[in-house]
PDB file of C-alpha atoms in Angstrom:
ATOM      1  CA  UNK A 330       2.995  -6.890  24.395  1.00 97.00           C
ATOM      2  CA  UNK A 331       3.426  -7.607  20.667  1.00 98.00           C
ATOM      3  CA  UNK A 332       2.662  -5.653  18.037  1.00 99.00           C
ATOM      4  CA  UNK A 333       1.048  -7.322  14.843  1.00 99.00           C
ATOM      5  CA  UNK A 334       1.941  -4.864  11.105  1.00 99.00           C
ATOM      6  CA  UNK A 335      -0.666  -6.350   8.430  1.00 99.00           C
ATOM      7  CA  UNK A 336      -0.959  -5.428   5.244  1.00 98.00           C
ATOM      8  CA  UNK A 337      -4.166  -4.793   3.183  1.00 98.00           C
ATOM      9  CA  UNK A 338      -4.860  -5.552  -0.660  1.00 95.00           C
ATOM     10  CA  UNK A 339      -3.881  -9.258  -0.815  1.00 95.00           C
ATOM     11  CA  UNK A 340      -3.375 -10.009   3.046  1.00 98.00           C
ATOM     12  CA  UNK A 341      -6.310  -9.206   4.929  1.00 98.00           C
ATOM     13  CA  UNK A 342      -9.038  -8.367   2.172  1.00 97.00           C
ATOM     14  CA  UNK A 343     -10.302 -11.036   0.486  1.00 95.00           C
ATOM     15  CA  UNK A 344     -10.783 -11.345  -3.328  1.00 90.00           C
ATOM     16  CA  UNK A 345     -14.343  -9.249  -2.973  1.00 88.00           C
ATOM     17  CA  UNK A 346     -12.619  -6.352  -1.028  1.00 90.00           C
ATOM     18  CA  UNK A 347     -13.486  -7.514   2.342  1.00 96.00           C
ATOM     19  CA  UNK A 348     -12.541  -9.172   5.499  1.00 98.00           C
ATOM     20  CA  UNK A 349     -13.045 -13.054   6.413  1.00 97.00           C
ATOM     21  CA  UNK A 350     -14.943 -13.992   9.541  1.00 98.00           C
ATOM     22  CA  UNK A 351     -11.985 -15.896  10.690  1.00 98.00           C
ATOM     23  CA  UNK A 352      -9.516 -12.708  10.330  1.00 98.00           C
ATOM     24  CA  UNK A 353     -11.778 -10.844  11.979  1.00 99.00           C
ATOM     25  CA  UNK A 354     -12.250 -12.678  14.774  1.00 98.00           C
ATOM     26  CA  UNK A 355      -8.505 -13.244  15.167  1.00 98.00           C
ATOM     27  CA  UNK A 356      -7.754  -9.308  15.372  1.00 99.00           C
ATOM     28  CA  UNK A 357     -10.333  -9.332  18.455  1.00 98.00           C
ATOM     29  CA  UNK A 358      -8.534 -11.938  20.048  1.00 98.00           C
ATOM     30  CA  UNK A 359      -4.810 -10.599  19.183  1.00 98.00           C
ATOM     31  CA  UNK A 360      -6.500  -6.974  20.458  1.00 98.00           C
ATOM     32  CA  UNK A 361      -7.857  -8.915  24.017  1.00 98.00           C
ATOM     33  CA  UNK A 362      -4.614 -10.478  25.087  1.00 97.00           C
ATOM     34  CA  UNK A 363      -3.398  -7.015  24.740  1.00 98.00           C
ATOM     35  CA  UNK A 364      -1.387  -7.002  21.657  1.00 98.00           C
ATOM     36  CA  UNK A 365      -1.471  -4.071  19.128  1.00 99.00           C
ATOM     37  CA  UNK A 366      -2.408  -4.226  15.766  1.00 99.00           C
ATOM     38  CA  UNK A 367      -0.956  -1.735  12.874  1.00 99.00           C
ATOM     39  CA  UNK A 368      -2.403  -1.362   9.710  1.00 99.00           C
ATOM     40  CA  UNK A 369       0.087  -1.127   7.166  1.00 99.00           C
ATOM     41  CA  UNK A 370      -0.804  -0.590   3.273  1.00 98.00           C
ATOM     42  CA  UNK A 371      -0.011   1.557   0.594  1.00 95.00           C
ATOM     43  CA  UNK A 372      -3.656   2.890   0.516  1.00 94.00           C
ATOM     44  CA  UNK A 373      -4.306   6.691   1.109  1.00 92.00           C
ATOM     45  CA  UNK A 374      -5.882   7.702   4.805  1.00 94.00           C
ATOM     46  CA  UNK A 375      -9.684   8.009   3.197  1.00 91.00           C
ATOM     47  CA  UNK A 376      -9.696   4.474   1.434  1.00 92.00           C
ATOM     48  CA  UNK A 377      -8.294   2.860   4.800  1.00 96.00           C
ATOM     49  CA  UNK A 378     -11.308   4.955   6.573  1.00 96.00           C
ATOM     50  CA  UNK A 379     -13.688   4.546   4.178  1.00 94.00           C
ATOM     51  CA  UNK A 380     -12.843   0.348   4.663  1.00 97.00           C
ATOM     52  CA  UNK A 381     -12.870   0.711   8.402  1.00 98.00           C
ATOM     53  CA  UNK A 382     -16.217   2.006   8.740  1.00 98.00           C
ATOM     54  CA  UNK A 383     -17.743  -1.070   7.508  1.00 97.00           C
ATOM     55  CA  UNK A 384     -15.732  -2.990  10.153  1.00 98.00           C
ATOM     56  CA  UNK A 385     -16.281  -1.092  13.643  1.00 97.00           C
ATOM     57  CA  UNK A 386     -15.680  -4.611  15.583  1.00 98.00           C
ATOM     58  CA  UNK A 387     -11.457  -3.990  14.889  1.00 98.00           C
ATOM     59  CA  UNK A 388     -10.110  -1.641  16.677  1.00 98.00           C
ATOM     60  CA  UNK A 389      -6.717  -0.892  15.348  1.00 99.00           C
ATOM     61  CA  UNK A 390      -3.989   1.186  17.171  1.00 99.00           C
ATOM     62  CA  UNK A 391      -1.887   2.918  14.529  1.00 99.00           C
ATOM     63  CA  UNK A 392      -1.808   3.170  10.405  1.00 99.00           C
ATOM     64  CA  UNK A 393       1.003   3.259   8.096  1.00 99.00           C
ATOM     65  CA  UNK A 394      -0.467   4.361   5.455  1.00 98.00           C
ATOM     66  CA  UNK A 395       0.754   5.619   1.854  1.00 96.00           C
ATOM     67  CA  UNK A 396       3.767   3.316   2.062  1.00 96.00           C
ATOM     68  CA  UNK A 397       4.940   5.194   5.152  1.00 97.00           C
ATOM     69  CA  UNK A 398       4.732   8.272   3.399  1.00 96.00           C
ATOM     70  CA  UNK A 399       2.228   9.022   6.474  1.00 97.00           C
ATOM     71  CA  UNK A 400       2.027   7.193  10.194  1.00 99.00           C
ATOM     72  CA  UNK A 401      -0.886   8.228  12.394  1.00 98.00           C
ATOM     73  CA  UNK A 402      -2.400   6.247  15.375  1.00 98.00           C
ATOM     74  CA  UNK A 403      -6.043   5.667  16.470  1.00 97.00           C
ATOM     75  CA  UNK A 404      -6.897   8.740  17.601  1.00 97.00           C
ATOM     76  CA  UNK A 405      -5.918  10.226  13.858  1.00 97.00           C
ATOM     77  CA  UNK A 406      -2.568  12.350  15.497  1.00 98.00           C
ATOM     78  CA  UNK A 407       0.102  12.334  13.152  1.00 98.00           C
ATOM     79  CA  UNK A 408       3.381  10.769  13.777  1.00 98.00           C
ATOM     80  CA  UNK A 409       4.622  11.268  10.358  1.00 98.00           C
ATOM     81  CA  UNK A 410       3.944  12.720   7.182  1.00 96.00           C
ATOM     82  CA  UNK A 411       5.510  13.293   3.780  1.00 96.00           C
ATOM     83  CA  UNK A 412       4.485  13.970   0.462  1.00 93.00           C
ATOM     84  CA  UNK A 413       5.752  13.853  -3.192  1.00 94.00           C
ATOM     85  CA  UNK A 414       6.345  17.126  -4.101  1.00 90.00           C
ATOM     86  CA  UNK A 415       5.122  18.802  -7.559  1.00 92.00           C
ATOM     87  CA  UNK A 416       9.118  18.493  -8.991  1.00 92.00           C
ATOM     88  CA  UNK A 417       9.101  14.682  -8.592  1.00 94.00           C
ATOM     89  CA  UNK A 418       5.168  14.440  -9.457  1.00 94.00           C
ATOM     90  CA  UNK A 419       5.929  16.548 -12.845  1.00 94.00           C
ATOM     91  CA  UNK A 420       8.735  14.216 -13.583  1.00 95.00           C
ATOM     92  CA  UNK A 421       6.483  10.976 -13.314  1.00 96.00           C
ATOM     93  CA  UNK A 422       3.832  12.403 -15.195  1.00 94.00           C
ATOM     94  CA  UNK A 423       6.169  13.398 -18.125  1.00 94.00           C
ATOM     95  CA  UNK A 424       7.680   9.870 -18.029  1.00 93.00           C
ATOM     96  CA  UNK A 425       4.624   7.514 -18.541  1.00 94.00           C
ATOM     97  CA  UNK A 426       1.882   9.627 -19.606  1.00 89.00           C
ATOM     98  CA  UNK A 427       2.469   8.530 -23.219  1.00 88.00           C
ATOM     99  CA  UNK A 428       2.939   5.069 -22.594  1.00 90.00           C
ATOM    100  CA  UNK A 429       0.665   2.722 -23.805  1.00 90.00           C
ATOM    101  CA  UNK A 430       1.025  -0.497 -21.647  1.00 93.00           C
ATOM    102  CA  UNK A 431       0.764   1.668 -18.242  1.00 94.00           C
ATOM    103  CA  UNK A 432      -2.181   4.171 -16.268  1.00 94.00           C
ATOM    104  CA  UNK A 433      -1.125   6.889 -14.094  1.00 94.00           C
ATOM    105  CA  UNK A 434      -3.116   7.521 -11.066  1.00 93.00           C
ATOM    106  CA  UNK A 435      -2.749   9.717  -7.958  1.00 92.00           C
ATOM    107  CA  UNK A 436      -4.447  11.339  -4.917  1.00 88.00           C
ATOM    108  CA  UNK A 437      -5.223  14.831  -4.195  1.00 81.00           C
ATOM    109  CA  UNK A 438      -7.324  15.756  -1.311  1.00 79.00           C
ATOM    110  CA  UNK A 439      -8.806  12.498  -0.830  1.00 78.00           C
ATOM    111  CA  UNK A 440     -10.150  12.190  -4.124  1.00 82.00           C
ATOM    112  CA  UNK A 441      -8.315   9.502  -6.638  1.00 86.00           C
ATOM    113  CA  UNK A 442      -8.288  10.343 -10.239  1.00 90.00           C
ATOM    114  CA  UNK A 443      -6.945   8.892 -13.225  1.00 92.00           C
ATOM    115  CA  UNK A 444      -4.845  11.478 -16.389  1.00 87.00           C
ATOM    116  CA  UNK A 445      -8.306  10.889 -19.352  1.00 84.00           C
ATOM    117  CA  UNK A 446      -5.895  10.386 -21.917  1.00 81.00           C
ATOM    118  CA  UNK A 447      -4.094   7.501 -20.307  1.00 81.00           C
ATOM    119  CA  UNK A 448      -6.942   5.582 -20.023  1.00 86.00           C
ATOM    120  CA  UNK A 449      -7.706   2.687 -22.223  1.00 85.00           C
ATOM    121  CA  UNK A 450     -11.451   1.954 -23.999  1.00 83.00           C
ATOM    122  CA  UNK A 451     -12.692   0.044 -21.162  1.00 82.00           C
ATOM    123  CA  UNK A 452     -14.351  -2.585 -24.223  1.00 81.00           C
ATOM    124  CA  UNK A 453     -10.660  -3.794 -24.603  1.00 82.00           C
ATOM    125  CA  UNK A 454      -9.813  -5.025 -21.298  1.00 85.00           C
ATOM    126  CA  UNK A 455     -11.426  -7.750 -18.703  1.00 87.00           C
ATOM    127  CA  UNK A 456     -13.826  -7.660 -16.490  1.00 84.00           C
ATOM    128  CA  UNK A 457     -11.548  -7.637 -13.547  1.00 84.00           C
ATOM    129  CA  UNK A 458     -10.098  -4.515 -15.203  1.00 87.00           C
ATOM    130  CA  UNK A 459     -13.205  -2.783 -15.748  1.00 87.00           C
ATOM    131  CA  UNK A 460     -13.872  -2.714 -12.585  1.00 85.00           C
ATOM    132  CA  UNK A 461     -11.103  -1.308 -10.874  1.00 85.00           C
ATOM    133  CA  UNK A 462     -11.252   1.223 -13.565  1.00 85.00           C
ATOM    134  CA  UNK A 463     -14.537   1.529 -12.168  1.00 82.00           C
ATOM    135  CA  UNK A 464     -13.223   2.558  -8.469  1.00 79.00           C
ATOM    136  CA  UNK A 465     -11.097   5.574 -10.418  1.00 78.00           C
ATOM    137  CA  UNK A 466     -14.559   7.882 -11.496  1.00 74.00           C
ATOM    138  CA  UNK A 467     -12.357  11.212 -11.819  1.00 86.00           C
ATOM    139  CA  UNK A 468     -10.571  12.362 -14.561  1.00 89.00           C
ATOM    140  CA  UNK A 469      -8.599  14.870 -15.142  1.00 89.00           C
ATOM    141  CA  UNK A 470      -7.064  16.157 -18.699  1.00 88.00           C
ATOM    142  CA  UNK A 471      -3.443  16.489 -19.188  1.00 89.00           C
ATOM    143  CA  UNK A 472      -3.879  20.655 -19.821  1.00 90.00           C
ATOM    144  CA  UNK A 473      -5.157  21.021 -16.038  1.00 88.00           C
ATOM    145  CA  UNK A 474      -3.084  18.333 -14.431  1.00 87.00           C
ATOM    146  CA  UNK A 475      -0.240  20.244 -15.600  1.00 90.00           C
ATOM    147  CA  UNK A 476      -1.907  23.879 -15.171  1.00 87.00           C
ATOM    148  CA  UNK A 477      -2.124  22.917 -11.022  1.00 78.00           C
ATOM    149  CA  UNK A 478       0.694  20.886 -10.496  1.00 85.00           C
ATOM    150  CA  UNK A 479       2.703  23.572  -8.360  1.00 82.00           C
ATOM    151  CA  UNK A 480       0.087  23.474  -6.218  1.00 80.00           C
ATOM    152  CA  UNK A 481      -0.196  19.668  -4.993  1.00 83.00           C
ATOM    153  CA  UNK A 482       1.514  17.759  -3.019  1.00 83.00           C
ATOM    154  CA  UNK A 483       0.581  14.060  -3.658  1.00 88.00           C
ATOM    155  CA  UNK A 484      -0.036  11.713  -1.091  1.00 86.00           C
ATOM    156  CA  UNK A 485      -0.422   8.971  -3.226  1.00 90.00           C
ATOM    157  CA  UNK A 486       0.666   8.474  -7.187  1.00 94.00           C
ATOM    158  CA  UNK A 487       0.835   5.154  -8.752  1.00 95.00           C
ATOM    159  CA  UNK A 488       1.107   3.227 -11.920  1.00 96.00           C
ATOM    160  CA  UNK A 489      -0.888   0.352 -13.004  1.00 95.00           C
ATOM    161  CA  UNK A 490      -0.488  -1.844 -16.105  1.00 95.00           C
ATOM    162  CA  UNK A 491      -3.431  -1.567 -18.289  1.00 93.00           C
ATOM    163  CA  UNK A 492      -4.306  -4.561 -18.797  1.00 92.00           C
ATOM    164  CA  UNK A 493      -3.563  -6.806 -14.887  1.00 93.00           C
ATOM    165  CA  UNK A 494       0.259  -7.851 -16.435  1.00 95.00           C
ATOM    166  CA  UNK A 495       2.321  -7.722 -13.557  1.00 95.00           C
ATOM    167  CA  UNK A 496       5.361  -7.807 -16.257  1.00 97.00           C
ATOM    168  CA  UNK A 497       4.773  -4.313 -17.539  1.00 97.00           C
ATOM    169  CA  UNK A 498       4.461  -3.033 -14.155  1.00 97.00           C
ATOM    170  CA  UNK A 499       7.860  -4.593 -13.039  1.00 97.00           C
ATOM    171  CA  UNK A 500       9.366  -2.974 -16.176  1.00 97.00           C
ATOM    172  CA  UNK A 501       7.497   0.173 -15.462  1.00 97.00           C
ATOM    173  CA  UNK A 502       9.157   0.207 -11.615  1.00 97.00           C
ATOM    174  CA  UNK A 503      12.661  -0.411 -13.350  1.00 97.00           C
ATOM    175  CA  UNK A 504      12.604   2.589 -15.620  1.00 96.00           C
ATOM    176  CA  UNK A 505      11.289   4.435 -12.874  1.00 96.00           C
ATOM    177  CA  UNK A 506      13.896   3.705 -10.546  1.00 96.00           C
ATOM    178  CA  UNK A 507      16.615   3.982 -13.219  1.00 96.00           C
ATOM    179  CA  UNK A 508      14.950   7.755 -14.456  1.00 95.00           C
ATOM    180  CA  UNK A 509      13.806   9.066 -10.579  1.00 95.00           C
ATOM    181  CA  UNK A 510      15.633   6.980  -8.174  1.00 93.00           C
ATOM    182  CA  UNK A 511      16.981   9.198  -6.385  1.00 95.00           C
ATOM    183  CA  UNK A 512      13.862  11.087  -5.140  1.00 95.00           C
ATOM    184  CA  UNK A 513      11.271   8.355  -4.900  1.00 96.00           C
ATOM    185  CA  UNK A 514      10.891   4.924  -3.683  1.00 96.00           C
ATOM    186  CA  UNK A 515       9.002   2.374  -6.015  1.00 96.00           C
ATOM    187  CA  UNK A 516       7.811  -1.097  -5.542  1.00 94.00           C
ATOM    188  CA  UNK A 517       5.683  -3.123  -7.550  1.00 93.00           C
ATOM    189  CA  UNK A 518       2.808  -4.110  -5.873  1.00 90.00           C
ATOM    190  CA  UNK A 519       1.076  -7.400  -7.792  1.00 92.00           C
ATOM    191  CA  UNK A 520       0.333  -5.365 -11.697  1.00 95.00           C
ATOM    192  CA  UNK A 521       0.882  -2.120  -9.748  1.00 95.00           C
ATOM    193  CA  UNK A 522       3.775   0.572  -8.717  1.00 97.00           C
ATOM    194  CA  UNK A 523       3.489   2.338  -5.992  1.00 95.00           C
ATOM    195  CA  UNK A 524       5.579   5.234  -5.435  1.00 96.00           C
ATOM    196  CA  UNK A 525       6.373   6.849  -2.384  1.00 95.00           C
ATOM    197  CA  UNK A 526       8.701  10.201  -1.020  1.00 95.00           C
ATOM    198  CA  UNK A 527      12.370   9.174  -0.727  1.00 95.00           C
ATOM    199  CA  UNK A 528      13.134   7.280   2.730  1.00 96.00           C
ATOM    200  CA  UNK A 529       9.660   6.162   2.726  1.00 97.00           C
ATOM    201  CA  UNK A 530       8.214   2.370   3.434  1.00 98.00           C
ATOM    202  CA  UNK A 531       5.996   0.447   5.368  1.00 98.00           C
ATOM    203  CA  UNK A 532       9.390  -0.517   7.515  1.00 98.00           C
ATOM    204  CA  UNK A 533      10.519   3.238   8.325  1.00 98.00           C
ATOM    205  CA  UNK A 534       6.788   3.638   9.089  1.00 98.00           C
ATOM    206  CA  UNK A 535       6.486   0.605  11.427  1.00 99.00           C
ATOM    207  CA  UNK A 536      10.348   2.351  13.233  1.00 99.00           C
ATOM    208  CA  UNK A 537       8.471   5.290  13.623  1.00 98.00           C
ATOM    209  CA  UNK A 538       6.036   3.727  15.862  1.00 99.00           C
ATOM    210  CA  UNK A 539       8.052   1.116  17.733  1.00 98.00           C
ATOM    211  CA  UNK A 540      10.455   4.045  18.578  1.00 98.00           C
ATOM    212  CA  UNK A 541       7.734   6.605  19.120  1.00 98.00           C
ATOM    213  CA  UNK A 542       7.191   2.980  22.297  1.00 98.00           C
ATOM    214  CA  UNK A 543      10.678   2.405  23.055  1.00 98.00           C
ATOM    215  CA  UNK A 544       9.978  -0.910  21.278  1.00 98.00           C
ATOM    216  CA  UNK A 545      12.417  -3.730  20.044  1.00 98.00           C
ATOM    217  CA  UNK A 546      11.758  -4.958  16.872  1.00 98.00           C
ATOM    218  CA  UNK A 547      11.344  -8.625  18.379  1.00 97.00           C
ATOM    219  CA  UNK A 548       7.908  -8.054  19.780  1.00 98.00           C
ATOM    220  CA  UNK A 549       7.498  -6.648  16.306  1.00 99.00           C
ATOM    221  CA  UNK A 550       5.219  -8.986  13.748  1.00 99.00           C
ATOM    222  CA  UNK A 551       4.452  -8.409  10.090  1.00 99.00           C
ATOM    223  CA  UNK A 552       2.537 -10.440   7.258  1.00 99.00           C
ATOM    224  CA  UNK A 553       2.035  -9.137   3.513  1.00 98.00           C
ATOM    225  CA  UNK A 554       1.771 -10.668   0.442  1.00 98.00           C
ATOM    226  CA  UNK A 555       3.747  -8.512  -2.226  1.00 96.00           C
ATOM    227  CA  UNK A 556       7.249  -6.504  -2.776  1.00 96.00           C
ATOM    228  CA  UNK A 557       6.032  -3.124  -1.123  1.00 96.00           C
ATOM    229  CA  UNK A 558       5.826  -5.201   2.393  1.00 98.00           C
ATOM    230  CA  UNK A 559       9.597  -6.907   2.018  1.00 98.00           C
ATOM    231  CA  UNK A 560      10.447  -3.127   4.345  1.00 98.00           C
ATOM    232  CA  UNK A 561       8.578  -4.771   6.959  1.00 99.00           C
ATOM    233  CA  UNK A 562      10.137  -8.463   6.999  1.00 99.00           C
ATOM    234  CA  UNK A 563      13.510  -6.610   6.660  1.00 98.00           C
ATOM    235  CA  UNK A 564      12.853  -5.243   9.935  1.00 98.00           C
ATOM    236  CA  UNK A 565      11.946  -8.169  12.009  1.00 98.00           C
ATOM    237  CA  UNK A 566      12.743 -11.640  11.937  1.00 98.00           C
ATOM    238  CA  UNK A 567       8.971 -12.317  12.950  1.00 99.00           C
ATOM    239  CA  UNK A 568       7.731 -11.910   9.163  1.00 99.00           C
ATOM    240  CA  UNK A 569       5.310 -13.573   7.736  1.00 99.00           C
ATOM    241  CA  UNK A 570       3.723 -14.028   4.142  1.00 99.00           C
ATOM    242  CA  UNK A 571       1.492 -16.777   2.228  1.00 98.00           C
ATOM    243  CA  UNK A 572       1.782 -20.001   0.621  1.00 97.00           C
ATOM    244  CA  UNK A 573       0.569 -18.161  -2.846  1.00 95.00           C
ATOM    245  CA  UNK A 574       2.621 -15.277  -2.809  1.00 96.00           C
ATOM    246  CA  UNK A 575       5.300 -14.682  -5.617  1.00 96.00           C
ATOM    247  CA  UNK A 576       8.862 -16.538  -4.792  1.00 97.00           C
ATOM    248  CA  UNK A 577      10.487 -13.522  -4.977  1.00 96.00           C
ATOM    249  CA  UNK A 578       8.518 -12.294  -1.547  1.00 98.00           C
ATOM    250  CA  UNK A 579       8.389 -15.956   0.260  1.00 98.00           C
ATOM    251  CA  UNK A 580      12.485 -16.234  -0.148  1.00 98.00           C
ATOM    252  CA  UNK A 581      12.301 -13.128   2.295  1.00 98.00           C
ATOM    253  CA  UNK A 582       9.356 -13.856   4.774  1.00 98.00           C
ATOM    254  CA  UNK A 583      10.732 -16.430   7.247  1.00 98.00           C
ATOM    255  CA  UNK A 584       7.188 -18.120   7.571  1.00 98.00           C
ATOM    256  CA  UNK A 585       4.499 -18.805   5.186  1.00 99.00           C
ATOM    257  CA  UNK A 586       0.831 -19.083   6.114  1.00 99.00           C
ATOM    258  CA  UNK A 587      -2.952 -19.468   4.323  1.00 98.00           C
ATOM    259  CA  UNK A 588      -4.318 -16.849   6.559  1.00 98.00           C
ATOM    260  CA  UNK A 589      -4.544 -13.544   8.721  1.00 99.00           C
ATOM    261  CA  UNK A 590      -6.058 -15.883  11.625  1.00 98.00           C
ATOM    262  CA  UNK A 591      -3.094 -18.788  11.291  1.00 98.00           C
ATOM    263  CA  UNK A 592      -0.773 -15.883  11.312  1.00 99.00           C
ATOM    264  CA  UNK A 593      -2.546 -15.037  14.689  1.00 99.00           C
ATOM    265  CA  UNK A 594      -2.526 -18.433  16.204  1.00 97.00           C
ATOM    266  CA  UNK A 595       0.680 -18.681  15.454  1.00 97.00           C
ATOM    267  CA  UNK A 596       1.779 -15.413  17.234  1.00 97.00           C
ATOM    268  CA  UNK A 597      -0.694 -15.932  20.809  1.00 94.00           C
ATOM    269  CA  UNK A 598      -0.715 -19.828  20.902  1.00 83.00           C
TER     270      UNK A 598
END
């Protein structure tokens, strides 16, 4: 029995959002020669859901989700969970709220909302960037993110450059790493950061459930396309990312493919 770890955003969903005929039909046929497949992303539980239900034909059996800030399997029992805590939240907020080149955005009971003041007048930026500013509806002002922050815990908070430069996000990540190292994890994620709890990544996720099945990591597989998934190739030697993905994340994949599917053939032919 293997056990396939594919990422989302950038792996397995296309440039409209959605999944290719050809991935899709490869899951079935990983999932019939009795293989397990993991979902492994940096989304939040209700966006992977939310995704899911317009795909009932793949049956997964377990999610990392959140950057293994939370592991779950089918039947929605948790394995793991963490969350960033109000102290590290209130620290992130305070650092890039007032910066220009960068959004903050975070999760809080399932809804996803974006700080009003941080956002930029959608006339300035592209159309690509209008409408994943379109995705973020909520807002929330800075008085009453603030006034109810000892109350949250945050599943999911991340940074996003305003304007698609992946650039500013990598020098967002660094001065977040150099100012709150020590109690997050951050990885830049094509023009965005996400941050997870400390000791949290898609590769402690994917332990979690290859211990939790007395599992080596040799029967272990993963494919990604972007820095939050080099956890996962760190973990197996069976890694795999695409021909198009930045250099720095193909020097650490051992194989490069075009697909989901050639990943697939590759594993069960």
């Amino acid at each position: 029995m293997k056990y396939l770890a594919c990422d989302l955003d950038g792996t397995l969903l296309n440039e409209n959002h959605g999944i290719n005929e050809g991935n899709i039909k490869g899951i079935i046929e990983f999932k019939e020669a009795g293989n397990k497949f993991i979902i492994s992303t940096g989304r939040s539980l209700s966006s992977i859901y939310d995704l899911f239900s317009e795909y009932p034909e793949i049956e997964y059996d377990y999610i990392v989700a959140c950057n293994g800030a939370i592991v779950l399997d089918k039947d929605k029992n948790v394995i793991h969970s963490k969350f960033i805590g109000s102290e590290v939240a209130e620290g992130i907020f305070k650092e890039f709220l007032d910066n220009e080149d960068v959004c903050v955005h975070f999760e809080f009971d399932g809804e996803h909302y974006l700080v009003d003041s941080n956002v930029p007048n959608l006339e300035e930026v592209s159309e690509d960037m209008r409408e994943l500013y379109s995705h973020f509806k909520d807002r929330v002002s800075i008085e009453d993110l603030f006034k109810d922050i000892n109350e949250r815990n945050y599943s999911i908070i991340s940074l996003f450059s305003k304007n698609g430069d992946r650039n500013v996000a990598e020098k967002a990540k660094n001065k977040l790493v150099k100012s709150l190292g020590d109690d997050l994890e951050a990885f830049r994620n094509q023009f965005f950061v996400d941050i997870a709890p400390k000791g949290c990544t898609k590769g402690s996720g994917l332990k979690k459930i290859l211990e939790l099945n007395n599992v080596n990591e040799d029967k272990l597989y993963a494919i990604g396309d972007s820095f939050n998934d080099i956890s996962m190739f760190n973990l197996t030697e069976n890694s795999f990312t695409f021909h198009y993905a930045e250099d720095g994340v193909k020097e650490i994949a051992n194989n490069h493919v075009s697909s989901v599917e050639e990943c697939i053939r590759k594993i069960i032919d």
